[in-house]
Amino acid sequence: MKKRFRERWIVNLGLLVIVAVLLSLTLMDKEEPAEAVTTLHDFIPGAITEIRIIRSGKHDIHFQLKEGYWHMLAPYQARAEHSLIKQILSLTTLPAGTLPDNSTLKLADFGLQQPVVSIQLNQHRINFGDSQPINQLRYLELNKKIMLITDQYMKHLKAGSISYIDRHLIPKNKQLQTLNIADKDIDLTQATDMSTAWQSLKANWISHAADKQVQQGIDVRIGLQGDNDELHYIAEQRGRDIVLTNMQSKLEYHLAITAHDSLGLGFDSASKPDINSN
C-alpha cells in the first residue's frame, strides 16, 4: 500500500514539474516583445491626401482627397471608385523587406532603372521593378532604398484610368433634389422608389463617348442638394444595355436593360430587345 502511494506521489510530482516548466516558458514568451514589422507606411509620414499613378506611354492618373472623398483630377474629373483607392492605400500596410545599403547595387538589375509603373503618395514616389517568380515578390524603390513586397498590386496599377471612376449615377455624397425626364418634372415625394434607384444604382461599366458622337435619346436633368450645377444625362438603348451619357464629362454609364423601369425611362416597349431570346 505504501509502495503504491509513493509511486502515485512521484507521478504527481513529475506532472507538477512539467506544468511549472510549461508555465515558465509561456511567461517568457509573453515577456519577449514582438519583433517590429517594417511596412511602407514607416517611410511615408503623415496622412495620404494625394495619389498619382505614373505609367510610361499613358496619361498619369491623379487623385486628391477632398471633403472626405477621393476625386480623380486627371485624366478625367470625377468621383473616384472608393474600393480601388482603398486597395492602393492598403499597399502601405504590407511588410517590406529592405535590401542592405550597398553601393554596388544597380537599379537596372532589379528593373528599377525604367520602372514598370510608379505610384506617388503625397510627395513620396514608389517605383515598381521586376518580380521574383519563385516567391512572388516584387522589387520597388522608395527613398533610395530597394525593397521587396508581395506582388499583388500590379494588375490594379496597370488598370485603365476610366476603371477608377465611381460607377454611381449620382455621387455618393450628394442627395437627389430634382429630377426631370423628357421635359417632365418628377414628383420625388410620390416616386420614392425611382428616387432610390437613381441614388443607388451603379453602372456595370463606363466608357468614353466618341468625340463627334451625336447624342439622341431621353433627356435627363438632375438637381442635387447644395449644388448649383445639375447633372445632365442622355439615356438610350444599345442592344441589351441602357447607356446614360453624362453630357458634362462625356462618360457613358452602361446598365442592364432591366434598369429602365426603376429609373423611369419610358423607352418604347416595341424597341426593347427580348432579354430571354437567344
PDB file of N, CA and C in Angstrom, residues 98-102 105 146:
ATOM      1  N   THR A  98      13.807  45.131 -46.702  1.00  0.00           N
ATOM      2  CA  THR A  98      14.733  46.119 -47.253  1.00  0.00           C
ATOM      3  C   THR A  98      16.075  45.476 -47.549  1.00  0.00           C
ATOM      4  N   LEU A  99      16.576  45.669 -48.774  1.00  0.00           N
ATOM      5  CA  LEU A  99      17.898  45.175 -49.126  1.00  0.00           C
ATOM      6  C   LEU A  99      18.958  46.026 -48.448  1.00  0.00           C
ATOM      7  N   PRO A 100      20.070  45.430 -48.032  1.00  0.00           N
ATOM      8  CA  PRO A 100      21.125  46.201 -47.359  1.00  0.00           C
ATOM      9  C   PRO A 100      21.652  47.316 -48.262  1.00  0.00           C
ATOM     10  N   ASP A 101      21.963  48.466 -47.657  1.00  0.00           N
ATOM     11  CA  ASP A 101      22.558  49.563 -48.419  1.00  0.00           C
ATOM     12  C   ASP A 101      23.917  49.112 -48.950  1.00  0.00           C
ATOM     13  N   ASN A 102      24.044  49.171 -50.246  1.00  0.00           N
ATOM     14  CA  ASN A 102      25.274  48.679 -50.878  1.00  0.00           C
ATOM     15  C   ASN A 102      25.500  49.484 -52.149  1.00  0.00           C
ATOM     16  N   LEU A 105      24.876  47.867 -55.629  1.00  0.00           N
ATOM     17  CA  LEU A 105      23.534  47.561 -56.137  1.00  0.00           C
ATOM     18  C   LEU A 105      23.168  48.534 -57.250  1.00  0.00           C
ATOM     19  N   ILE A 146      15.977  49.961 -51.819  1.00  0.00           N
ATOM     20  CA  ILE A 146      15.385  48.888 -52.615  1.00  0.00           C
ATOM     21  C   ILE A 146      14.722  47.901 -51.659  1.00  0.00           C
TER      22      ILE A 146
END
